[in-house]
Amino acid sequence: MATTFPDTPAFTGFNEPCRFEGEVYDLVVTGTLPPALAGTFYRCGPDPQWPPLLGDDVRFNGDGMVSMFRFAGGRVDFRSRYVRTEKFVLERAARRALFGAYRNPFTDDPSVRGKIRGTANTHIIPHAGTLLALKEDSPPVALDPDSLETIGNWDFAGKLTSQTFTAHPKIDPATGEMFCFGYAATGISTRDVAYYVIDAQGSIIHEVWFEMPYAAMMHDWVVTQDYVVFPVVPITSDIERTKAGRPAFMWDDRQDVFLGVLPRFGTASDLRWFRGPCRFAAHFMNGWNDGPLVHVDAVAAEGNVFPFFPDVRGAAFDPQKALTYLTRWTIDLAADGDGYTETRLSATPTLPNAHGFMLSADPDKPYAGNKLMFNSVAHHDYARAKTTLAYAGDGCGFQEPVFVPRSPGASEGDGYLVIVRNRLLERASDVVVLDVADLSADPVATIAVPVRLRDAIHGSWVAA
Ligand SMILES: [Fe+2]
């Protein structure tokens, strides 16, 4: 039987599965690659191997495809490989999908009951000589950093006690320690969280278990100089709902936001929860603390941003409430009470991170796709409270950028952005290199890619 993907937005147009594995040496470059670009740009995203078991699917459920651009001596080589997850291998052998809905094992084919459902499609992080492909519902999968061959599930020498592992570990640049956690750590919709610190050699050196106030998706988090912060926002989960075939995650605006603050090497009894009004926040620009003042810079919205995680009471998706703003939540650990303050950041020109970069939707420029896609990338200069936008070009959109310093000792924010650009009308892709010093100018180099690169989720720059 021929393979046919559904005629739905998640599987057609620019989102048509690409499924290409291979390598291309010496990509064609227009312009000049700065000598600073010596290293590898890894990216990871969903690319469904098979048509979905249940007729349609959400984008986040596709099999993890990792690609790399290796920059050396003014040349760029490209390679792409699927991550051989347990799911991928079982489905490749069966030549069809066996796993069902996103994060819902009750919809799987009985032949795969109890198997690891992870797709390794969310982030790709180097640590302790290994490349880890990550999906927050399952353990990391290790890859060879040069060939992208899959080594296998990675349990840190048998020490990983959580069933899950975040797609957003944070690595301390000074110590090489990796801070990480797993939520739903003992099974789907549980409130259990396991927190770990892993040293620069890849050994787990600290572990804390605790419960979240309610079961929810905890996608990203914040690590400051002294603390880690666990943000609980009401993208809720409930096993009875999931068993009934409803989405694994649903928006519930009756719930507050909770921020759990723990010293980096604290124990469960040190954890303190702070409570604020309902917000959506999936990603965080940064976090830092000035003594007992802990600042969390969230990309926050008043309402739900993910229409595919619908309102639990059936309310319609509200695009106005889905608009996100760079927002600072400040917790005062020295004060009484369990509240925190909230400030729109554009009015807060302060330190210590002086620069930030994020994808952006410029309403003054045309969109080739819908308005939830990004037609620009933004540089926010905190000291000047100034945002500069670079437009992707007519008919184009940007994927997530990586920042590359101009030189090893360059000051913060001085360098380049390397970004995959979707050429939506041509259903094609290229990579542009933008100089942060003149972000809105033409790219200093454009790298042609002879295959279409579906939207990745996250990526990493790894210096040579
Ligand atoms: Fe993320």
mmCIF file of C-alpha atoms and ligand atoms in Angstrom, residues 122 167-168 219-220 282-283 457-458, ligand 1:
data_model
loop_
_atom_site.group_PDB
_atom_site.id
_atom_site.type_symbol
_atom_site.label_atom_id
_atom_site.label_comp_id
_atom_site.label_asym_id
_atom_site.label_seq_id
_atom_site.Cartn_x
_atom_site.Cartn_y
_atom_site.Cartn_z
ATOM 1 C CA THR A 122 12.684 19.079 20.366
ATOM 2 C CA ALA A 167 14.246 19.500 26.307
ATOM 3 C CA HIS A 168 15.679 22.647 27.945
ATOM 4 C CA HIS A 219 8.541 22.999 28.918
ATOM 5 C CA ASP A 220 11.213 25.544 29.789
ATOM 6 C CA ALA A 282 6.415 28.264 27.344
ATOM 7 C CA HIS A 283 9.851 29.896 26.948
ATOM 8 C CA ILE A 457 12.025 23.383 17.102
ATOM 9 C CA HIS A 458 15.385 24.199 18.717
HETATM 10 FE FE FE B 1 11.324 24.867 23.727
#
